[in-house]
Short mmCIF file of C-alpha atoms in Angstrom, two decimals:
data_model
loop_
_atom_site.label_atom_id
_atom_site.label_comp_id
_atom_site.label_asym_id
_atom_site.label_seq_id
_atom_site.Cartn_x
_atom_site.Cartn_y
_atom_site.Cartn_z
CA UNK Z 1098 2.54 -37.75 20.95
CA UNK Z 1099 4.40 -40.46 22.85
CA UNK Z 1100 6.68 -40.75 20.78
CA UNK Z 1101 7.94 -37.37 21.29
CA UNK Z 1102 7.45 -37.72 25.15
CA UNK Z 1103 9.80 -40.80 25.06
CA UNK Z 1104 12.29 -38.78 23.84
CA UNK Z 1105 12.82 -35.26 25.00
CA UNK Z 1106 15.45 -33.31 23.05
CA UNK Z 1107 13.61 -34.97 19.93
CA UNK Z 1108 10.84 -33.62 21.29
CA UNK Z 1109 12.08 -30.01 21.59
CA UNK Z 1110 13.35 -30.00 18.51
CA UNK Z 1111 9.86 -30.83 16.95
CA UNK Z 1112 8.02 -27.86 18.81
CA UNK Z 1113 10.58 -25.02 17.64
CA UNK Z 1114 10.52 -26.21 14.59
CA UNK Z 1115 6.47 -26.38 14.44
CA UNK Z 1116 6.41 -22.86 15.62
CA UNK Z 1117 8.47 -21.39 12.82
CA UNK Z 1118 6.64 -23.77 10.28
CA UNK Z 1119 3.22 -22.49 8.70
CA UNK Z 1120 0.40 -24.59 9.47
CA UNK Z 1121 0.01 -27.84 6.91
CA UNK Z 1122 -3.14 -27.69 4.72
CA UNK Z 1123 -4.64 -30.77 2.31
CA UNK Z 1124 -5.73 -29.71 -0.55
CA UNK Z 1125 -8.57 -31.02 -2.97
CA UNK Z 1126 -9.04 -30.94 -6.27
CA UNK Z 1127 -12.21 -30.90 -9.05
CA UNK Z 1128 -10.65 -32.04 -12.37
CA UNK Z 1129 -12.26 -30.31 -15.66
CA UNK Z 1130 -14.89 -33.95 -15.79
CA UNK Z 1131 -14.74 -34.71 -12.97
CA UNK Z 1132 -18.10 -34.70 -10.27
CA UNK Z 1133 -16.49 -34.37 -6.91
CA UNK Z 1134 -12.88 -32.44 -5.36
CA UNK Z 1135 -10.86 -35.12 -4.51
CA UNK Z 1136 -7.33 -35.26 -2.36
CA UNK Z 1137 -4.32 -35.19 -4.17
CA UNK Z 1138 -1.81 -33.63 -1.08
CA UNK Z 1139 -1.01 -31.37 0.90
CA UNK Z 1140 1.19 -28.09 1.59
CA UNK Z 1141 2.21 -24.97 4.22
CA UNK Z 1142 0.93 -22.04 3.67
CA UNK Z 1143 0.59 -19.11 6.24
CA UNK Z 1144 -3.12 -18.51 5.96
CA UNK Z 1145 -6.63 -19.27 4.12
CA UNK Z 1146 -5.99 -16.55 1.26
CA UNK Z 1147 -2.24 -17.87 0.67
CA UNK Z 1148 -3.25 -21.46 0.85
CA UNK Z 1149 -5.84 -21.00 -1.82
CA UNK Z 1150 -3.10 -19.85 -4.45
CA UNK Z 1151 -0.58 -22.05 -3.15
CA UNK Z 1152 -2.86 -24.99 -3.95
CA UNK Z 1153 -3.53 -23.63 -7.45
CA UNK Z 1154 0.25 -22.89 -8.32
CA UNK Z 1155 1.35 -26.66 -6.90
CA UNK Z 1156 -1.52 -28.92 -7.73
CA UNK Z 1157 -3.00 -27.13 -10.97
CA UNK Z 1158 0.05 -26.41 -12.86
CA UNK Z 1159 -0.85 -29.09 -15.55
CA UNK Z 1160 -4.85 -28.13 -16.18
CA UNK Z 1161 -6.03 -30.72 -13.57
CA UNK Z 1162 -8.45 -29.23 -12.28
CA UNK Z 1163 -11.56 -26.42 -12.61
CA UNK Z 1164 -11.77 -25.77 -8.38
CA UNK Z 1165 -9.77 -26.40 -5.98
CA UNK Z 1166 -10.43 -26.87 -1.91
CA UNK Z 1167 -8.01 -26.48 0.91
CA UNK Z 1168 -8.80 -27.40 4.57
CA UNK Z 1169 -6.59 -26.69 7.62
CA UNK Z 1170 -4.77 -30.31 8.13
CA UNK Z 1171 -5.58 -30.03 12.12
CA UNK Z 1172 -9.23 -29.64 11.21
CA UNK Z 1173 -9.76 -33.18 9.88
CA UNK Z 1174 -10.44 -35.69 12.10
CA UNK Z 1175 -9.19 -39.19 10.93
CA UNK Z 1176 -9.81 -42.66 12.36
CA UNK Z 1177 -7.28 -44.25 14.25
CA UNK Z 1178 -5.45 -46.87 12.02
CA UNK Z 1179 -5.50 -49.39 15.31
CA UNK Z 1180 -9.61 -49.39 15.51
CA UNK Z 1181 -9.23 -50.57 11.70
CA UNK Z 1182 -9.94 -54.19 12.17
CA UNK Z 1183 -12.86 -52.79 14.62
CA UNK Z 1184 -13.74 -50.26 12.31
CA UNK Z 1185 -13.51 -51.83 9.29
CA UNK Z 1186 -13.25 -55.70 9.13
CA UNK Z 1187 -17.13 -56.16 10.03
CA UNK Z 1188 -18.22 -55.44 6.99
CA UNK Z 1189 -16.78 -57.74 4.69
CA UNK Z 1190 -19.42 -60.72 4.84
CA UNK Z 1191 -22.10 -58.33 4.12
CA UNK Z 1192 -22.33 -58.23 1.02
CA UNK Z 1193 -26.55 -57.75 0.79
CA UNK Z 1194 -25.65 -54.06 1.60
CA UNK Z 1195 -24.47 -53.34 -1.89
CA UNK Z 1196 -27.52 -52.55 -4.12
CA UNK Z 1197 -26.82 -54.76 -6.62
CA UNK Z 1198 -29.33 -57.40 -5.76
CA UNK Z 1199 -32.24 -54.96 -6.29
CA UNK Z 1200 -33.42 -54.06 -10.14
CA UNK Z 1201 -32.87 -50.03 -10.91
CA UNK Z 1202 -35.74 -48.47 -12.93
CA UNK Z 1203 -33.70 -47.33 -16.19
CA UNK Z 1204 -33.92 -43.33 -15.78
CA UNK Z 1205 -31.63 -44.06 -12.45
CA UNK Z 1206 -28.18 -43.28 -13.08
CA UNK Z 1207 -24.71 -42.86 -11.22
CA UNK Z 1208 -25.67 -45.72 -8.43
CA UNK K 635 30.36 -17.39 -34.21
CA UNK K 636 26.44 -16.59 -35.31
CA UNK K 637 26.08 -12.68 -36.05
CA UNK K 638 23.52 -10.46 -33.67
CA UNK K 639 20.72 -9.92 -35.83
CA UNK K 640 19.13 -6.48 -36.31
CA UNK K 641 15.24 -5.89 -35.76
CA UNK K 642 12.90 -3.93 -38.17
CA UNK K 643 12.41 -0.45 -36.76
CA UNK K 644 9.26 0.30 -38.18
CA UNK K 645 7.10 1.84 -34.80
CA UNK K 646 4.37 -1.33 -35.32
CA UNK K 647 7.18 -3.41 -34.29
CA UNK K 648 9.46 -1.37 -32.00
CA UNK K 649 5.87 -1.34 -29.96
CA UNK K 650 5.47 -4.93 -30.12
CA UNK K 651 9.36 -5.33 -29.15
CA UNK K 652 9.13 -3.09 -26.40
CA UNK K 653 6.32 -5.93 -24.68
CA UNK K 654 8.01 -8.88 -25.96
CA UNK K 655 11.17 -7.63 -24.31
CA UNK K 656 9.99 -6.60 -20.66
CA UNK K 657 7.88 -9.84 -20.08
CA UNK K 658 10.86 -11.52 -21.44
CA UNK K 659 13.70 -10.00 -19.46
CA UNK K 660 11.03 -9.89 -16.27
CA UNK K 661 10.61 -14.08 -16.70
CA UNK K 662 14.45 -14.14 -17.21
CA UNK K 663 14.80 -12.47 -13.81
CA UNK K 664 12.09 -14.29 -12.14
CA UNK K 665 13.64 -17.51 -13.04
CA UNK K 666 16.62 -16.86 -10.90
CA UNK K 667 14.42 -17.52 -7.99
CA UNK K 668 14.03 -21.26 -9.44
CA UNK K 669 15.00 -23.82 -6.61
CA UNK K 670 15.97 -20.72 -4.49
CA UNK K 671 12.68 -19.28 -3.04
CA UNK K 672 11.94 -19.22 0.67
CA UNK K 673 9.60 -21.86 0.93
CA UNK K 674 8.65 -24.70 -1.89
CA UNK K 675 5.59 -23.86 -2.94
CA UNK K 676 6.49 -20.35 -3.57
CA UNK K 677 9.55 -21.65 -5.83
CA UNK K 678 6.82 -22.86 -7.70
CA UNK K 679 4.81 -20.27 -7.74
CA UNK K 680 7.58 -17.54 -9.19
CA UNK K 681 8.43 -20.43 -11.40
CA UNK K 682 4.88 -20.77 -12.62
CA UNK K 683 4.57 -16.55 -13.23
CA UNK K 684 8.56 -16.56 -14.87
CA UNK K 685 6.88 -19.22 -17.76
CA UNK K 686 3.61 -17.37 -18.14
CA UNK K 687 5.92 -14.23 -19.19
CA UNK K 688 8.15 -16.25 -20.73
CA UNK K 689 5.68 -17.59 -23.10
CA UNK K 690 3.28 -14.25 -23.46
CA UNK K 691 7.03 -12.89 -24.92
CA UNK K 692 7.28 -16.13 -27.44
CA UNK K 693 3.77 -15.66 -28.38
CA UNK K 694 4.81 -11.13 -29.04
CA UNK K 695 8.57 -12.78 -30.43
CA UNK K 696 6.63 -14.78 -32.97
CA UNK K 697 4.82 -12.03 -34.22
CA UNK K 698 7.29 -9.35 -34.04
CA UNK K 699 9.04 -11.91 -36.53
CA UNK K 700 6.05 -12.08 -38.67
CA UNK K 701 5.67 -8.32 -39.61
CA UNK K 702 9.70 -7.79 -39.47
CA UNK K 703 9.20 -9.43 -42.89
CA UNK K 704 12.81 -10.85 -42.36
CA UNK K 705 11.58 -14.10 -41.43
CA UNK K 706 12.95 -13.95 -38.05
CA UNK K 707 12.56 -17.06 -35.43
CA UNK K 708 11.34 -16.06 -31.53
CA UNK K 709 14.31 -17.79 -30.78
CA UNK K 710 16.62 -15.35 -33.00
CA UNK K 711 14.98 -12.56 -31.75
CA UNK K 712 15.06 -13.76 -28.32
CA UNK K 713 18.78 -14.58 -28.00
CA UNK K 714 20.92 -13.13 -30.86
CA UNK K 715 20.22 -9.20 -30.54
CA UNK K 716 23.00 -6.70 -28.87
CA UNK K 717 22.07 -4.84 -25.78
CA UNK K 718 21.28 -1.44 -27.56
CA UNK K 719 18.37 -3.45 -29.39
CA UNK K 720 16.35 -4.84 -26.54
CA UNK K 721 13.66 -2.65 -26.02
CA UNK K 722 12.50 -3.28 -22.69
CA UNK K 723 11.63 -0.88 -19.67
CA UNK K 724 14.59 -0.94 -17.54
CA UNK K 725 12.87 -1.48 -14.19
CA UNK K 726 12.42 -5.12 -15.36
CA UNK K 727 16.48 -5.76 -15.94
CA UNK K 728 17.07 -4.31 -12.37
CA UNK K 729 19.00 -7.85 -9.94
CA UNK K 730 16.30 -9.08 -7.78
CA UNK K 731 18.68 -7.68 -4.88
CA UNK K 732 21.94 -7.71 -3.29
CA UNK K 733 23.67 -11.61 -4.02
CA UNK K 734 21.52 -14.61 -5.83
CA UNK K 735 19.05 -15.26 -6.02
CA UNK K 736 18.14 -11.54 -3.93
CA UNK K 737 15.64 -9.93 -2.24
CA UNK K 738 12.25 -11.51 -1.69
CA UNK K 739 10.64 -8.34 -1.10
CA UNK K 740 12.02 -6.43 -3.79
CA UNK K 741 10.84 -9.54 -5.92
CA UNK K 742 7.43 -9.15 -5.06
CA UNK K 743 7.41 -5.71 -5.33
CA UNK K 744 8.52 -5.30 -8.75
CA UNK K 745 5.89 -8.20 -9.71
CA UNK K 746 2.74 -6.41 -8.34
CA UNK K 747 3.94 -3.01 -10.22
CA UNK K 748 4.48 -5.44 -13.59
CA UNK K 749 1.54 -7.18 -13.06
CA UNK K 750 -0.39 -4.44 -12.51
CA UNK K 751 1.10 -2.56 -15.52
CA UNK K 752 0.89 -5.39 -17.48
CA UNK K 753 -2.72 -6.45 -16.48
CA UNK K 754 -3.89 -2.33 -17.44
CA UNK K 755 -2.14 -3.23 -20.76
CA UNK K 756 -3.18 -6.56 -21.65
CA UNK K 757 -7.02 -5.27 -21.24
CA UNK K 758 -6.69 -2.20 -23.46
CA UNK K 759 -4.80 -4.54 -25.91
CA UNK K 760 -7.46 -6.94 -26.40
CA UNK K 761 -8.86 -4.17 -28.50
CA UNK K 762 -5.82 -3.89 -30.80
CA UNK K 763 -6.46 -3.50 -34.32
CA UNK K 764 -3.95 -6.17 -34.88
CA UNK K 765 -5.79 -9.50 -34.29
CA UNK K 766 -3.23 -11.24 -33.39
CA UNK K 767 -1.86 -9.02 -30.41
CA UNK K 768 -5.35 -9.26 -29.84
CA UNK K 769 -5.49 -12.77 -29.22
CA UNK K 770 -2.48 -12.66 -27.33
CA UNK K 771 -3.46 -10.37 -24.59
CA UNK K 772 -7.10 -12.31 -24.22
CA UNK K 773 -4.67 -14.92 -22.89
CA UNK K 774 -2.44 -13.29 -21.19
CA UNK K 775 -4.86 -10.86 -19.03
CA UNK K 776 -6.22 -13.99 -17.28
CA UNK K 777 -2.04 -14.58 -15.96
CA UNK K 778 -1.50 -11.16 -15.43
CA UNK K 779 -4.64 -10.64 -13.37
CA UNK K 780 -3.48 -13.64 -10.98
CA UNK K 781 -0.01 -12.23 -11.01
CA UNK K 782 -1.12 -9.23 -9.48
CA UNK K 783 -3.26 -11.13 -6.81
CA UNK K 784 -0.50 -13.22 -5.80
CA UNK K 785 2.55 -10.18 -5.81
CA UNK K 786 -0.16 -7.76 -4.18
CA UNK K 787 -0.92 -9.94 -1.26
CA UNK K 788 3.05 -10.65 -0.51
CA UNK K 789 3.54 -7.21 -0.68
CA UNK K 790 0.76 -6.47 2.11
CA UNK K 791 2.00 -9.69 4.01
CA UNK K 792 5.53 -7.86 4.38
CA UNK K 793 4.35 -4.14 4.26
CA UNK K 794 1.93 -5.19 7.16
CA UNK K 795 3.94 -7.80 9.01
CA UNK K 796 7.24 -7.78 10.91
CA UNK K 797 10.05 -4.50 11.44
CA UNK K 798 12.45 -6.54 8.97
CA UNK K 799 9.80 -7.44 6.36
CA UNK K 800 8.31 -3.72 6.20
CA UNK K 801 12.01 -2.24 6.64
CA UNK K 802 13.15 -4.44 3.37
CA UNK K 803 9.73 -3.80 1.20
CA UNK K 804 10.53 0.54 1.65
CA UNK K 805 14.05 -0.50 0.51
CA UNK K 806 12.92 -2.00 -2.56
CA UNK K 807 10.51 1.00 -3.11
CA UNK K 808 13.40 3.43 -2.74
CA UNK K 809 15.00 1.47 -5.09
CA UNK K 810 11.88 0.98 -7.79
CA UNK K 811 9.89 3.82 -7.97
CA UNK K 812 12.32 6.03 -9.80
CA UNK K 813 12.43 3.16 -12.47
CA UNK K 814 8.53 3.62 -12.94
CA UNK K 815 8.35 6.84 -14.51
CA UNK K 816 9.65 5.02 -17.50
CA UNK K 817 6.52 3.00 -18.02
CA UNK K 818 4.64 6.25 -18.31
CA UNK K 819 6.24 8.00 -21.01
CA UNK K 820 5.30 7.89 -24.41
CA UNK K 821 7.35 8.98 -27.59
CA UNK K 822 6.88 8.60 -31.26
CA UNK K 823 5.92 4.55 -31.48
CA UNK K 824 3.36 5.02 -28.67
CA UNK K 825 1.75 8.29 -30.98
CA UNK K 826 1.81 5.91 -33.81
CA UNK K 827 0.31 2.64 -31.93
CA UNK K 828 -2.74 4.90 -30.79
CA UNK K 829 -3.11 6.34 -34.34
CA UNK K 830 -3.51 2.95 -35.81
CA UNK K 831 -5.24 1.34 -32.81
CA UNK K 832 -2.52 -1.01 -32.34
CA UNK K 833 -2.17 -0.38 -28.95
CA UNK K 834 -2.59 2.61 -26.00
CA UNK K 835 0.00 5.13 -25.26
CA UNK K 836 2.00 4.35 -22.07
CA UNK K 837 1.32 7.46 -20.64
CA UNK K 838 -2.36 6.18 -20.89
CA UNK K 839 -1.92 3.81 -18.11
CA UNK K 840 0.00 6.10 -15.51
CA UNK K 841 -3.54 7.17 -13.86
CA UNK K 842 -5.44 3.62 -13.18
CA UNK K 843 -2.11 2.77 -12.52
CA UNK K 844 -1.12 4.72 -9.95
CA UNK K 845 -4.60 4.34 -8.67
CA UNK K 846 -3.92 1.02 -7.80
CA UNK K 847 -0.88 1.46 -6.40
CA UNK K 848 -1.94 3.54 -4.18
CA UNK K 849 -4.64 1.42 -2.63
CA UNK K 850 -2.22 -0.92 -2.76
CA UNK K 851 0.23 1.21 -0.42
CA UNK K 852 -2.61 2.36 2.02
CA UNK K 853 -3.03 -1.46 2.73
CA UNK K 854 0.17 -2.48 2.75
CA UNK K 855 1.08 0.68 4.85
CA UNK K 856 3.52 1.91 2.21
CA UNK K 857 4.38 6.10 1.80
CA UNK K 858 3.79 6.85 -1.61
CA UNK K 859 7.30 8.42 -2.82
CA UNK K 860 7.50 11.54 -4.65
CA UNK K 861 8.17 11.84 -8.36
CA UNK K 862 12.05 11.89 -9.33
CA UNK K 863 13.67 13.71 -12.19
CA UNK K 864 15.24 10.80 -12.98
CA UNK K 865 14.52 9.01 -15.93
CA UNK K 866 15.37 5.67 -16.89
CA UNK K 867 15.92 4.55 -21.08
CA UNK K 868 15.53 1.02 -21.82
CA UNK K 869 13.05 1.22 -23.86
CA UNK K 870 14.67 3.17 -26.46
CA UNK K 871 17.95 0.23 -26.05
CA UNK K 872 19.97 2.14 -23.70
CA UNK K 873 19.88 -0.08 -20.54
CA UNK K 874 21.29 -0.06 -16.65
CA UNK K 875 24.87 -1.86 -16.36
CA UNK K 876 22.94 -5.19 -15.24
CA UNK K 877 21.48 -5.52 -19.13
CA UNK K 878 24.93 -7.29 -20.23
CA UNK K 879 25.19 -9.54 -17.56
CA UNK K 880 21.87 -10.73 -18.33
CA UNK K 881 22.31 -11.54 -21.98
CA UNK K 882 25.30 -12.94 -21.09
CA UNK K 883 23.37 -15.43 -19.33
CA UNK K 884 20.82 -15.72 -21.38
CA UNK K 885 22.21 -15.59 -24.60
CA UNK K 886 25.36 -18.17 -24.03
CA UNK K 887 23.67 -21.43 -25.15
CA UNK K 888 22.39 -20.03 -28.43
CA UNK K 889 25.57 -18.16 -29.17
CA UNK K 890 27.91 -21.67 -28.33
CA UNK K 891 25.40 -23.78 -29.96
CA UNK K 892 23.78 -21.87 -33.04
CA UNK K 893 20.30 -23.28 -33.63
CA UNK K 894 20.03 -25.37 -30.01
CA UNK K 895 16.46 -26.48 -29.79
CA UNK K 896 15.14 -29.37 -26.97
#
């Protein structure tokens, strides 16, 4: 957003062409083995119904997948890359919270 | 110079040929709108239906070759025929619209009639005596029945949405319906399809059909047009004035380079 306030005619030019653009949807996809839908882009589409067969004509084309998801790009709510080292970094000398120190009974799988 | 071949005219195969050639000449068409569409993923999407005819035709040219008994390639029969000997329903040869690639609405007008035809046919024809065609249409039902989905919600999108998009989508209905009568009439090859469960009559499918269309129009706030006299041929090989230009394109890389293959 500031960037588009630090420049004004740029930032016209991004809100008329936002309002003639349909709204950007990411799109997720199950593969045939697969256990989970998992990103693989993104597209325009004008509307839930239209997004749904979009995603299956541009992201299924070559038997990828067996369902497919679409969510409304404005919907998702991502963490800011500049909290990374805040979010993120902490973590890395604790290694005890991966499970592997711990013995699994046998019948447990897919830990 | 490679010689137009000439097709077996036994009604088995004219039947067969008559298929073959509309999802053929409809993928042709389609394909048109290849890099042209109005948006990318809709390029892809007309792409995506253009091969799924395309290949429901190879899979009908292959086995119009088989019982020809002349030992006839899909590729022969796709691309070395004349005009008089394609068999399909003219509606399908018909220019997307005025310039290339055409009219969008007119486009996806003509698909959700198709795919609905086609869709009515490919379910009765999973019941064909011949296993084959059989197997073909198990297949292709599954494309046709998203083909309709996909066509039938355009056309309420532009029947339903602004002056210009409804204005354009009664154009193209002016234009179509009188071409649709054509899908409805049956002759001597239908009579002997039923008698041998090969296939339905034509005529067979004008009532779901219609039925469908006319939901169709109620939602997409479409008039249903009146019947027309008129009567179009290309089923029995005598085709609109666009037919030549079509072959022309289609048929140039087979007819400079006999044999071409990837």
């Amino acid at each position: 957003m500031s960037e588009i306030k630090s420049d004004p005619m740029k930032g016209q030019g991004t809100k008329v062409a936002a309002a003639n653009e349909w709204p950007l949807w990411e799109v997720f996809v199950r593969s045939k083995s697969g256990l989970d839908h998992k990103h693989c882009g993104s597209l325009h589409a004008a509307d839930p119904q239209m997004a749904i067969q979009l995603a299956r004509d541009v992201y299924t084309r070559r038997q990828e997948g067996s369902s497919v998801w679409v969510v409304r790009s404005d919907q998702i709510v991502a963490s800011d890359p500049a909290d990374k080292d805040m979010y993120f970094d902490p973590m890395e000398d604790k290694v005890y919270r991966h499970p592997t120190f711990y013995k699994l009974p046998s019948e447990v799988d897919h830990m | 110079m490679t010689p137009s071949i000439k097709v077996e005219q036994a009604p088995s195969v004219q039947y067969m040929l008559r298929l073959a050639d509309t999802t053929l000449i409809l993928g042709q068409r389609l394909g048109e709108w290849c890099g042209h569409a109005p948006v990318l993923e809709e390029d892809i999407a007309l792409s995506n239906i253009a091969l799924d005819l395309i290949g429901q035709s190879r899979a009908l040219l292959t086995r119009v070759g088989q019982l020809g008994g002349q030992g006839l390639h899909e590729d022969q029969l796709a691309f070395l025929r004349e005009e008089r000997d394609y068999r399909n329903a003219t509606i399908v040869e018909l220019p997307n619209g005025p310039g290339r690639p055409g009219d969008f609405a007119f486009t996806v007008l003509r698909n959700a009639m198709m795919a609905t035809w086609l869709r009515l046919m490919w379910e009765r024809l999973r019941e064909s005596s011949d296993s084959e065609l059989a197997a073909i249409a198990g297949k292709a039902v599954k494309e046709a029945r998203y083909h309709q989905q996909h066509s039938c919600d355009w056309v309420v999108r532009l029947g339903d949405g602004t002056d210009e998009s409804a204005r354009r989508l009664r154009a193209a209905l002016d234009t179509l319906w009188r071409y649709t009568a054509e899908l409805f009439e049956s002759d001597e090859v239908d009579a002997a399809a039923a008698a041998n469960g090969l296939g339905p009559r034509w005529d067979a499918l004008r009532e779901p059909w219609l039925a469908e269309m006319q939901a169709l129009f109620d939602e997409a706030k479409l008039p249903m047009p009146a019947d027309s006299a008129f009567r179009s041929t290309g089923k029995r090989g005598v085709h609109s004035e666009h037919m030549g230009y079509i072959l022309t394109d289609m048929q140039y890389l087979q007819r400079a380079y006999p044999g071409g293959a990837w």
